[in-house]
Coordinates of C-alpha atoms in Angstrom, one line a residue:
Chain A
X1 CA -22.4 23.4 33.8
X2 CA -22.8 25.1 30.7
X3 CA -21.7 23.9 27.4
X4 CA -18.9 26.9 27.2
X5 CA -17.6 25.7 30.5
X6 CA -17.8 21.8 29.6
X7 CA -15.4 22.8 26.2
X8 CA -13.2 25.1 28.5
X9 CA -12.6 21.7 30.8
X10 CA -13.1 18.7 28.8
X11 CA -10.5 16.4 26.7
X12 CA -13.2 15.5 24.4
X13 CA -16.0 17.9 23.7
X14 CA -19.2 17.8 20.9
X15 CA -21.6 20.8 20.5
X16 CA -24.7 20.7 18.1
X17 CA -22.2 18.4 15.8
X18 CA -24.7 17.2 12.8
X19 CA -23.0 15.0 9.9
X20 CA -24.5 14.6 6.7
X21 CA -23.6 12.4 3.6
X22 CA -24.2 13.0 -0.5
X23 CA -24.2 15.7 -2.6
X24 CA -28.2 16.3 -3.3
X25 CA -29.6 20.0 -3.1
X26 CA -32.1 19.1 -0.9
X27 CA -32.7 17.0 2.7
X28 CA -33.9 13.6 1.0
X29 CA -30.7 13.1 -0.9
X30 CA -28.7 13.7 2.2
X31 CA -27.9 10.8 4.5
X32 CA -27.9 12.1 8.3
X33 CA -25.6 10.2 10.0
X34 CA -25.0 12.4 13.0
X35 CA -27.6 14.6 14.3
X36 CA -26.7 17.6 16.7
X37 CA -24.9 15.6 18.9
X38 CA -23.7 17.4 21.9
X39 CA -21.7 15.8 24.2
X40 CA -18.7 16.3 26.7
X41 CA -15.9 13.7 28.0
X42 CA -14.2 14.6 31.0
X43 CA -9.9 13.8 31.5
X44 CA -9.6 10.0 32.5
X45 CA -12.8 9.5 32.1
X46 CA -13.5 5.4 30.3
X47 CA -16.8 5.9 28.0
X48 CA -18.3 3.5 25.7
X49 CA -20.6 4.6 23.1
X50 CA -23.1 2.2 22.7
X51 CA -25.7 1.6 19.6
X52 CA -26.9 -0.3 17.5
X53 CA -25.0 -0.9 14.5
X54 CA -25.4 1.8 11.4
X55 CA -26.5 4.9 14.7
X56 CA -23.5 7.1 13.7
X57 CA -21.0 6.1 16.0
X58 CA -17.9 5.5 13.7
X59 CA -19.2 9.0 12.0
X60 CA -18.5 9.9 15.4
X61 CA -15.1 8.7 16.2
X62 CA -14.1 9.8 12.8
X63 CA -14.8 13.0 13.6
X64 CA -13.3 13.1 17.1
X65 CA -10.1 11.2 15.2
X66 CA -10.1 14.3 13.1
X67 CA -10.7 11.7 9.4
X68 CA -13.8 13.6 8.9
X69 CA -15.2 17.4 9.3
X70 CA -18.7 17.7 11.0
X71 CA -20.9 19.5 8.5
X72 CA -22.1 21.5 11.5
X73 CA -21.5 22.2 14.7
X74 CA -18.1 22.1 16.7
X75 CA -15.3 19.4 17.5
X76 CA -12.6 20.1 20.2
X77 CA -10.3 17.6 21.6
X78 CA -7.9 19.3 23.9
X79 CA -9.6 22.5 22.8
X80 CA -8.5 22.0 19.2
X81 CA -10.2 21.6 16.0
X82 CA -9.0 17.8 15.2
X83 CA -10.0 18.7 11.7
X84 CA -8.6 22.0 11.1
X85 CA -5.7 21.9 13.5
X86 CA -4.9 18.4 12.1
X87 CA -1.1 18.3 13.2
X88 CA -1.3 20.0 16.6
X89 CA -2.9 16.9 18.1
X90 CA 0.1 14.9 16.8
X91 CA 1.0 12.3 19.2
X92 CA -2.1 13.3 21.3
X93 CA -4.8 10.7 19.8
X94 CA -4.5 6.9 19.8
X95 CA -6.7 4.6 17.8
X96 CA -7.8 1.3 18.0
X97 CA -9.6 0.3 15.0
X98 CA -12.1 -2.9 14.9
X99 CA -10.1 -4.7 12.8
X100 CA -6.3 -4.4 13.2
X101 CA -5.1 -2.8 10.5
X102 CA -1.6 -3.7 10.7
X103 CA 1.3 -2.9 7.6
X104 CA 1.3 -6.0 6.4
X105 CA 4.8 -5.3 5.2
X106 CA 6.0 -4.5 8.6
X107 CA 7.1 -7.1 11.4
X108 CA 4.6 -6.9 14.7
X109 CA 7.6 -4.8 16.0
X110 CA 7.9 -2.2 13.0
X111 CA 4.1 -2.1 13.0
X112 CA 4.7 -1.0 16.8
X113 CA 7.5 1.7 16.3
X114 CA 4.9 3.6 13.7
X115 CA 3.3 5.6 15.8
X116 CA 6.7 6.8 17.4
X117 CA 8.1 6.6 14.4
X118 CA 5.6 9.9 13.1
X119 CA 6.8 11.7 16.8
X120 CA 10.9 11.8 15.0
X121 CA 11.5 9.3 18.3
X122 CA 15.2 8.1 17.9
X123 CA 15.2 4.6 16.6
X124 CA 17.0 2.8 19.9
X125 CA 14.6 4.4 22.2
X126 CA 11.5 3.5 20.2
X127 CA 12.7 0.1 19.5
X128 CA 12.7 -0.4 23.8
X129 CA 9.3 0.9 23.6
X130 CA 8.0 -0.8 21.4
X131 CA 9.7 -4.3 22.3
X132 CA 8.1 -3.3 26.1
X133 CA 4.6 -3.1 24.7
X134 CA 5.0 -6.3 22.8
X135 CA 6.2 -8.0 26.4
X136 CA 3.4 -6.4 28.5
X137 CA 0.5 -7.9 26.0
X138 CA 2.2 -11.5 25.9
X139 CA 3.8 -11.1 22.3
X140 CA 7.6 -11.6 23.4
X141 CA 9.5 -13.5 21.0
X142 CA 7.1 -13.0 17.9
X143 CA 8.8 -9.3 17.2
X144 CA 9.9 -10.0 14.3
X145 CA 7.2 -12.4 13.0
X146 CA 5.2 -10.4 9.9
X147 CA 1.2 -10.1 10.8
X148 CA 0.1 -13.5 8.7
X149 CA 2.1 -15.2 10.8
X150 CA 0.3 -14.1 13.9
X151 CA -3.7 -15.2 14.6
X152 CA -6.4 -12.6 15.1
X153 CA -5.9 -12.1 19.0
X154 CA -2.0 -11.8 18.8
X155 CA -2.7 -9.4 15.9
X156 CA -5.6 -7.3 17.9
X157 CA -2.8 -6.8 20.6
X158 CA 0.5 -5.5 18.2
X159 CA -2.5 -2.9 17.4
X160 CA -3.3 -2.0 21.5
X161 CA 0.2 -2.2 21.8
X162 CA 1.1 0.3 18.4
X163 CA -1.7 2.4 20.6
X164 CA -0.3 2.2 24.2
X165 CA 3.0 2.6 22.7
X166 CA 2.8 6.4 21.9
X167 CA 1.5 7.5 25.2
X168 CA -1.3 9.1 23.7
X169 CA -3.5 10.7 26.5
X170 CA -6.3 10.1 24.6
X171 CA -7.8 6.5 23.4
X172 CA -10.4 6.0 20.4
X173 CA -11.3 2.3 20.5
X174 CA -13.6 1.4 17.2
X175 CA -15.3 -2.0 18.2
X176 CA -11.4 -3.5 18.9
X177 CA -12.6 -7.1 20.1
X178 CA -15.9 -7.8 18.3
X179 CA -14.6 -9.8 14.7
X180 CA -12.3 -12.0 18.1
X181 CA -13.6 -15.3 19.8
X182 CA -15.3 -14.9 23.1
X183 CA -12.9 -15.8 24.9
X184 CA -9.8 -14.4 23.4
X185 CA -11.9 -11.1 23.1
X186 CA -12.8 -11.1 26.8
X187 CA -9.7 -11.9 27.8
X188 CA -8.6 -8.5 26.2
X189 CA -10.6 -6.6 27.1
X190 CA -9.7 -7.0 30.6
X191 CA -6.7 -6.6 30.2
X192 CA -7.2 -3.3 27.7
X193 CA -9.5 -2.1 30.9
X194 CA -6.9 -2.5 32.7
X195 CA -4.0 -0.7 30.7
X196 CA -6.5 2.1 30.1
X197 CA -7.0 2.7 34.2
X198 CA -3.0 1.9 34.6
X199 CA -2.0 4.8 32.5
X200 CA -4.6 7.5 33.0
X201 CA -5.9 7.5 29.8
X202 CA -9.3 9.2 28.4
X203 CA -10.7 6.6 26.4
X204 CA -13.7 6.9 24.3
X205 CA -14.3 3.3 23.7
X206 CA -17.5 2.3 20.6
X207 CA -19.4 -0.8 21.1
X208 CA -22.7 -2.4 20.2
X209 CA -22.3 -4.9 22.9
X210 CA -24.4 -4.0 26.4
X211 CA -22.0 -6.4 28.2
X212 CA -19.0 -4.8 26.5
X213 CA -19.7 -1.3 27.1
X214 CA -20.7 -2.1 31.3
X215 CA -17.6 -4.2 31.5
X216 CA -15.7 -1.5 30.2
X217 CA -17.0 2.2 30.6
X218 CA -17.0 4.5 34.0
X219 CA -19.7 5.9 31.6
X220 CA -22.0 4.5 28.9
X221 CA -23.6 6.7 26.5
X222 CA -26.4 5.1 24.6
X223 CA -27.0 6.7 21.1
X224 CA -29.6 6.2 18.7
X225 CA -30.1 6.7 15.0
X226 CA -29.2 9.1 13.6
X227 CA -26.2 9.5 16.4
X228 CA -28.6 11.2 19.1
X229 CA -27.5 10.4 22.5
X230 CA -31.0 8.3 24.1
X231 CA -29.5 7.9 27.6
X232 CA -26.1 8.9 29.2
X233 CA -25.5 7.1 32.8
X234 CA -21.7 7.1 35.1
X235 CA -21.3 3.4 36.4
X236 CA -20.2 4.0 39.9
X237 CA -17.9 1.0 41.5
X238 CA -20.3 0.7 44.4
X239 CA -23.2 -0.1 42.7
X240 CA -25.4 -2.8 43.8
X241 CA -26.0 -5.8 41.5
X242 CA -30.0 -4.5 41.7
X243 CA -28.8 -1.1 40.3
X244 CA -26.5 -2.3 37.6
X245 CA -29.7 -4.6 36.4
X246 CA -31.7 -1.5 36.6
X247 CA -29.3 0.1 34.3
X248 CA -29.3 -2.6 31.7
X249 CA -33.1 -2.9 31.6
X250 CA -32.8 0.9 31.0
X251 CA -30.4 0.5 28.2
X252 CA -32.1 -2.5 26.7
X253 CA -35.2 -0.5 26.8
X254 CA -33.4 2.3 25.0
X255 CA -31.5 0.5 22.0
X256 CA -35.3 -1.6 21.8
X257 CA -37.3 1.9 21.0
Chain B
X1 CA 20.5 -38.9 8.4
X2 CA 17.7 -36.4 8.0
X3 CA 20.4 -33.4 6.1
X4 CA 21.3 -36.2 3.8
X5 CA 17.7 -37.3 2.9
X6 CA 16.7 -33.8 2.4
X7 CA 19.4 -32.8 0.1
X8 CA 18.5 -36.3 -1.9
X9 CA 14.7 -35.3 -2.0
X10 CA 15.7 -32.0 -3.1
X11 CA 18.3 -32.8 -6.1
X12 CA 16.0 -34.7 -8.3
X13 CA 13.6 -31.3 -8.0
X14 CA 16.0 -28.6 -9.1
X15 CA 17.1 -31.0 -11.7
X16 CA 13.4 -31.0 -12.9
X17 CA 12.8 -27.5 -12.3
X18 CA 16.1 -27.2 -14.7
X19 CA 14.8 -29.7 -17.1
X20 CA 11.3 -28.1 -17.4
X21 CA 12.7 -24.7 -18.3
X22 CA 15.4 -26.3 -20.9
X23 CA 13.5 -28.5 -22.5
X24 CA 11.3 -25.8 -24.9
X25 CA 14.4 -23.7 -25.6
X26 CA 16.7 -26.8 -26.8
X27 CA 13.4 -28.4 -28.5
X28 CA 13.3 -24.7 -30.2
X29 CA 17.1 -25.6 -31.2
X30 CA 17.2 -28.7 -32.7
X31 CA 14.2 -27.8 -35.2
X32 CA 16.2 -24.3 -35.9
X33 CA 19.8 -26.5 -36.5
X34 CA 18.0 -29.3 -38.1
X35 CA 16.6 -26.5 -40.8
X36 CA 19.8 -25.0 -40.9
X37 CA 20.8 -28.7 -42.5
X38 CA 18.0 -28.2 -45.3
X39 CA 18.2 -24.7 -46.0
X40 CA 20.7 -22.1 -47.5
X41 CA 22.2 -20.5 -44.6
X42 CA 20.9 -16.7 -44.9
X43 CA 17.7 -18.0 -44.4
X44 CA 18.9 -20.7 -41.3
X45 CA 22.0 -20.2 -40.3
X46 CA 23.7 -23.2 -38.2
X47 CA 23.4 -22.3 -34.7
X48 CA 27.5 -22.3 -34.2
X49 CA 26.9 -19.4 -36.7
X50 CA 25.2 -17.3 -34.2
X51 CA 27.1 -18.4 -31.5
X52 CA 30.3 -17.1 -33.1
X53 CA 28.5 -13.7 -34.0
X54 CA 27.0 -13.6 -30.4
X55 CA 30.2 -14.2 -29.1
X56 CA 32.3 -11.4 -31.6
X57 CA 29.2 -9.2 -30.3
X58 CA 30.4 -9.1 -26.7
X59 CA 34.2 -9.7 -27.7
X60 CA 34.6 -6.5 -29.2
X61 CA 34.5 -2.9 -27.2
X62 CA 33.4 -1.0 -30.1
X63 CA 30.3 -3.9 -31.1
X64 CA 29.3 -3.9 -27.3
X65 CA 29.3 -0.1 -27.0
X66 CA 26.0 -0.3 -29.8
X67 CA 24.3 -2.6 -26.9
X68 CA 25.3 -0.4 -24.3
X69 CA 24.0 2.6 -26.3
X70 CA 20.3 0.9 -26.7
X71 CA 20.3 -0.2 -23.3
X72 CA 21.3 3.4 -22.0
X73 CA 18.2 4.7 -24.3
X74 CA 16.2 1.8 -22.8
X75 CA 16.6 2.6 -19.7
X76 CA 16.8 6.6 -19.7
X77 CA 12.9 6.4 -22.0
X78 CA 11.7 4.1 -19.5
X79 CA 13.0 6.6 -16.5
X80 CA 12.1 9.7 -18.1
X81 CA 8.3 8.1 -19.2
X82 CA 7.9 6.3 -14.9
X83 CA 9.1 10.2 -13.4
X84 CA 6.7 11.6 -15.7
X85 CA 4.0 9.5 -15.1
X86 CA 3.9 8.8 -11.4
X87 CA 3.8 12.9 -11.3
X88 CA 0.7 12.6 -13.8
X89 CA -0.6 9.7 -12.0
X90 CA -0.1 11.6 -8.4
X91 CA -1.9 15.0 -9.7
X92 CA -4.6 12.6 -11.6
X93 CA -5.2 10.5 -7.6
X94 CA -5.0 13.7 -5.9
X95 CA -7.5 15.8 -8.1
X96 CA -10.6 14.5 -9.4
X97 CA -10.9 16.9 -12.2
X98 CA -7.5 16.5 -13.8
X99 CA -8.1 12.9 -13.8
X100 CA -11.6 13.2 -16.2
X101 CA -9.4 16.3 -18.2
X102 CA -6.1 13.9 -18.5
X103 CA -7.5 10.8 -18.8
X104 CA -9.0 11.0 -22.2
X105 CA -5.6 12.3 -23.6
X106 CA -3.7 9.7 -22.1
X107 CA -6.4 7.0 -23.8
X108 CA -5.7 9.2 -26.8
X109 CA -2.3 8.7 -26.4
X110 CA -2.4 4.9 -25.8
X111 CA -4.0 4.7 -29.5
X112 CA -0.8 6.3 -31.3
X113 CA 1.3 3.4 -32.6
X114 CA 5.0 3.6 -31.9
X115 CA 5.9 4.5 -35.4
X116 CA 4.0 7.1 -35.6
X117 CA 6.1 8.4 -32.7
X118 CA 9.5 7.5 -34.5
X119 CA 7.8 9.3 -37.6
X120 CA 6.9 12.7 -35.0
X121 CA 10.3 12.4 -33.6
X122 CA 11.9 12.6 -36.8
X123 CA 10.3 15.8 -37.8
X124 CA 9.9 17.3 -34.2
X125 CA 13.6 16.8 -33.4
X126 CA 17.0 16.8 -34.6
X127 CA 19.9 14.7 -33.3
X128 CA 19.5 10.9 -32.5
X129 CA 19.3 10.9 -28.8
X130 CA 16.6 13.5 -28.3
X131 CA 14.5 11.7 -30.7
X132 CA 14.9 8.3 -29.4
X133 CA 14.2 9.9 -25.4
X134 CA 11.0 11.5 -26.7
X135 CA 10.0 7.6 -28.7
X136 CA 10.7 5.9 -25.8
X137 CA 9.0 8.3 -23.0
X138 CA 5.8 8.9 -25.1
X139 CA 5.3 5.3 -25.9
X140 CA 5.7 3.9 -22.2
X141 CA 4.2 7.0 -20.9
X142 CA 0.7 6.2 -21.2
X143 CA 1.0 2.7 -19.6
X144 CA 3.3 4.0 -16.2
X145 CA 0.6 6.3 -15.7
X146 CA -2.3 4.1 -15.3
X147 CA -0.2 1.4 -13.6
X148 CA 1.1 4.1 -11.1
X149 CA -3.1 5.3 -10.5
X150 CA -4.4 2.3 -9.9
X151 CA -1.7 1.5 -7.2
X152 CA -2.5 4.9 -5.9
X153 CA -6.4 4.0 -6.0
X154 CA -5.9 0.6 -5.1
X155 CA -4.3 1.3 -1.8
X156 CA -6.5 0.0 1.2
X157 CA -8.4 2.7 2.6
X158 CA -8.5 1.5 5.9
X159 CA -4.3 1.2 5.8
X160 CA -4.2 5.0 5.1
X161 CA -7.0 5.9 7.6
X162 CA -4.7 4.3 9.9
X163 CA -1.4 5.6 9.3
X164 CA -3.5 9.3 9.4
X165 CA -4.6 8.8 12.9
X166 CA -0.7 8.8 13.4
X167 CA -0.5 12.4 11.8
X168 CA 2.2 12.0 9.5
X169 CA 4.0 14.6 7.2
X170 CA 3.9 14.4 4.0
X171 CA 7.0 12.6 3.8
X172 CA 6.2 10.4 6.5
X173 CA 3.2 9.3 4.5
X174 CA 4.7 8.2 1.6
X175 CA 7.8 6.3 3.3
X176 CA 5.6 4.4 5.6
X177 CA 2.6 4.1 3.5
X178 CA 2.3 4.8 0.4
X179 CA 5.5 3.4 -1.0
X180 CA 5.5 0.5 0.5
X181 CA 1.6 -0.4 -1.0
X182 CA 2.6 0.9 -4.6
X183 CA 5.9 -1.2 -5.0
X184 CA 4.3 -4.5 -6.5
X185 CA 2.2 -2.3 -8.8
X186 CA 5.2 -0.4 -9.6
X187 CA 7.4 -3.3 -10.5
X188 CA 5.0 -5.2 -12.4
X189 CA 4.6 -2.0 -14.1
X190 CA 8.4 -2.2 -15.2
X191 CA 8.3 -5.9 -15.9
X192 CA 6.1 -5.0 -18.7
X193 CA 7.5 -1.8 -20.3
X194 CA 10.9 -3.2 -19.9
X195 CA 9.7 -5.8 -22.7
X196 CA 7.8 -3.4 -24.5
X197 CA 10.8 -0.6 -24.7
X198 CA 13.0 -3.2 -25.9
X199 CA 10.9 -3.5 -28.6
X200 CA 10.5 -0.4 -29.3
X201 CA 13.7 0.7 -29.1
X202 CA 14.6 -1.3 -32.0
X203 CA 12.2 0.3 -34.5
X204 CA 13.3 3.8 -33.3
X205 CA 16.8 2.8 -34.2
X206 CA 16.0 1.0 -37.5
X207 CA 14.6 4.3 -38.6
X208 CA 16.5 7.0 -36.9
X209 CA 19.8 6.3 -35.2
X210 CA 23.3 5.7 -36.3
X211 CA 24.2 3.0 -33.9
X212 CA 22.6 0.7 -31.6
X213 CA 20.9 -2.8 -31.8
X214 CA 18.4 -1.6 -34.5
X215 CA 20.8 0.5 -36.4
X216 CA 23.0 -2.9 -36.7
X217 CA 20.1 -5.2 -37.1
X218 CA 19.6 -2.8 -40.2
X219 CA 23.0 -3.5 -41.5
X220 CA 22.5 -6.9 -41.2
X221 CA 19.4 -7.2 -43.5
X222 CA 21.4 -4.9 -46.0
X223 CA 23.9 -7.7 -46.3
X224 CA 21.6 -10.7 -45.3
X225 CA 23.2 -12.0 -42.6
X226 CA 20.7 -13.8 -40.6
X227 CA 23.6 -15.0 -38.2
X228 CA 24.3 -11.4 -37.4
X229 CA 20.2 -10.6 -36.7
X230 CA 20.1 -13.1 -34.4
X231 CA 23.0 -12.7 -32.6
X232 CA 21.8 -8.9 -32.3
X233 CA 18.4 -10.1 -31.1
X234 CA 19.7 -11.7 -28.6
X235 CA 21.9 -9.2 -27.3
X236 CA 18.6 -7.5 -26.5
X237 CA 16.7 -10.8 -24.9
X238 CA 19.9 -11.2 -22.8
X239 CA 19.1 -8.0 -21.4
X240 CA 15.3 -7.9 -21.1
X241 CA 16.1 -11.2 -18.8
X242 CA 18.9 -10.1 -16.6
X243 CA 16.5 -7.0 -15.8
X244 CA 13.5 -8.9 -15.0
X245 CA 15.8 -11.3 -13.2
X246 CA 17.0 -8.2 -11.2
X247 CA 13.6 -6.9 -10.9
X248 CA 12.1 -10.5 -9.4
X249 CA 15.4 -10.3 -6.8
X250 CA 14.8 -6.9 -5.8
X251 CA 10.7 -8.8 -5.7
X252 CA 12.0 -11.8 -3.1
X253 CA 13.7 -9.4 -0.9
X254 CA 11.2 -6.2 -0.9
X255 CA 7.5 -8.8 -0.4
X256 CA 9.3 -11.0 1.8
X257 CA 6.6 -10.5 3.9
X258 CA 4.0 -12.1 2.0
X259 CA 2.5 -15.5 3.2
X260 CA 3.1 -18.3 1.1
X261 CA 0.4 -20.6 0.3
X262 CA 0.8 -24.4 0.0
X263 CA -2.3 -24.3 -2.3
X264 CA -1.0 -22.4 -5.2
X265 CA -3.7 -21.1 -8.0

């Protein structure tokens, strides 16, 4: 498929994108963060970015958030500029940042009713929305508690559930479970996966965790500095447990290099 | 059992939260009536003096209407010089380059002393009010600007990057966001003008007014009647504390949401 056909039909798609930092006339006072990264993500489809940490991939998902421009190249998300065209994708893109990021001024059920709140939903309806979300993720009677009353993991979830809650088609996940405990974090994640397949979502999901990114992705996209993708492999659900090893020596192999 | 223990544990407190905060001001009023004793009494007047002036103050429409009038010009310079500024300070956040040209002037500004302004006034303006408007907005200007731009500045960059990924309006923005993160900078901001205007206020008065708190205070010197300065002082300290006691309600109810440490500073 060519890249003109890959824009026409995917939710998410990168051509020649390059990012560069700094204000210098020339190439050494420039720092490349991204570096013609071309890439296409289909509707539904679960991908985690993988890297090491610094390889461009929050340049990335800012980009694809629409925070930041590419200094060359082109970014389409539903065939709009996320930059340029800013307000079309309104209610359209849902983020989940690494750390939670909630208003600390806001009760977990105000900091739910924000993203409905910016889509001019009436307040009764978005309240049962929001109050929903809270239920499904475990956080019923702590509505009205403010976020430092609530530990990291019951925090992490008012954020998925501030995500879920504007049935956004598409999903932008920043590293949401790594500053969590093992165990809380996997827990999560599960249950994110889950959510994710539940609702049909296109989820572009950014990791430095191998384990993470096979646990989670239909699709793993390994990227290396400066945001180049190294190796780009679909996880089918058949696979044998000799393929899947296969797969992480590969990716191992590529994040080592 | 456990209601009546509380209520006994918690008596002897407020009594000593009470007694801490008396103690200074009654310690402050024994020296001042025990030099009233030793001293003629335009220099220290007893301290039923002043509370019969005080009281004369707020007994009498016409006497109050002068504290009403510095109040009003408190209040309408300190207004006038926080619109002005948080539209400076918003232009100076928004745009790096009228931020290096207006910051200088603003330090400029900062510089001037207040009598200089009363001085300005005087020859810029005629009538009392206009002059006094103009003292009290230049003089609190400078300071509501920088307070206002470093709230704007100071507001967590990951916050905002998060409320954009919602796609607010402009509106939206500032109700949900920026507002909300400003307010303690905003109020502190007012907690310290409100003392500074009060002051002021006075000196702009003493010089170029025909009624108010300073104009009186001036009468009051003209005729030595160090009863009647106090009791006009006060009229002023009376109101610099109900504002900042309004200001720390409006404080408990709007950062309700902060965590309270058992460990305090």
């Amino acid at each position: 498929m060519t890249l003109a056909a890959d824009a026409r039909e995917a939710e998410i798609h990168l051509e020649h994108v390059s990012k560069w930092f700094g204000r210098g006339e020339n190439d050494a006072e420039m720092l490349r963060a991204v570096d013609g990264l071309d890439i296409s993500i289909a509707r539904g489809e679960m991908v985690a970015l993988l890297g090491k940490t610094g390889c461009g991939k929050s340049t990335t998902f800012n980009m694809i958030c629409g925070l930041l421009a590419p200094s060359e190249g082109t970014v389409r998300v539903q065939g709009c500029d996320p930059f340029k065209n800013f307000n079309d994708l309104r209610g359209k893109i849902a983020v989940v940042f690494q750390n939670d990021r909630l208003l600390p001024w806001r009760t977990a059920i105000g900091n739910v009713e924000l993203g409905l709140e910016m889509l001019d939903m009436p307040r009764p309806e978005g309240r049962k929305i929001a109050q929903s979300w809270l239920s499904r993720l475990g956080l019923e009677g702590h509505e009205n508690d403010y976020p430092h009353a609530l530990s990291g993991g019951m925090r992490q979830r008012v954020s998925i559930a501030r995500a879920f809650a504007t049935d956004a088609s598409i999903l932008l996940c920043d590293e949401p479970f790594s500053a969590l405990d093992e165990i809380t974090g996997q827990r999560l994640r599960e249950e994110f996966a889950n959510l994710v397949r539940e609702n049909r979502k296109t989820a572009v999901f950014i990791t430095h965790s191998i384990n993470e990114a096979l646990q989670i992705g239909d699709r793993v996209v390994v990227m290396t500095r400066p945001a180049k993708i190294a190796y780009d492999v679909r996880l089918g659900d058949g696979a044998t447990s000799e393929q899947n090893a296969a797969i992480r020596a590969r990716i191992q192999d590529v994040l080592a290099a | 059992m456990a209601r009546s223990m509380r209520k006994r544990g918690a008596f002897p407190h407020t009594a000593m939260r009470a007694a801490e905060i008396l103690a200074p001001f009654l310690l402050l009023a024994a020296v001042w009536q025990i030099a009233s004793y030793n001293f003629p009494s335009y220099l220290f007047p007893s301290l039923i003096d002043v509370f019969v002036h005080t009281i004369a103050i707020f007994a009498s429409w016409s006497l109050f209407a002068e504290v009403l009038a510095t109040v009003g010009r408190i209040l309408a310079g300190l207004v006038g010089a926080f619109l002005l500024g948080t539209a400076i300070a918003t232009v100076m956040a928004r745009f790096r380059g009228i931020d290096r040209f207006l910051a200088p002037i603003l330090n400029f500004f900062q510089g001037i002393p207040a009598l200089s302004w009363v001085v300005f006034a005087i020859i810029w303006f005629h009538g009392t009010e206009p002059r006094i408007f103009f003292i009290m907005t230049m003089t609190a200007l400078p300071a509501f600007t920088f307070q206002v731009l470093d709230a704007l500045r100071g507001m967590s960059n990951d916050l905002v990057e998060m409320v954009m990924s919602f796609r607010p309006t402009r509106g939206k923005m500032f109700r949900v966001m920026i507002l909300p993160a400003i307010l303690p900078d905003i109020l502190t901001a007012w907690k310290v003008n409100l003392g500074n205007a009060s002051r002021v206020v006075v000196v702009a008065e003493l010089v170029g007014a025909t009624g108010g708190v300073g104009y009186e205070l001036l009468q009051q010197q003209q005729i030595f009647d160090m009863a009647g300065a106090l009791a006009w002082t006060l009229q002023l300290v009376f109101f610099v504390l109900i504002m900042q006691k309004i200001i720390a309600l409006i404080e408990a109810y709007a950062f309700r949401y902060r965590a309270i440490s058992e460990r305090s500073l």
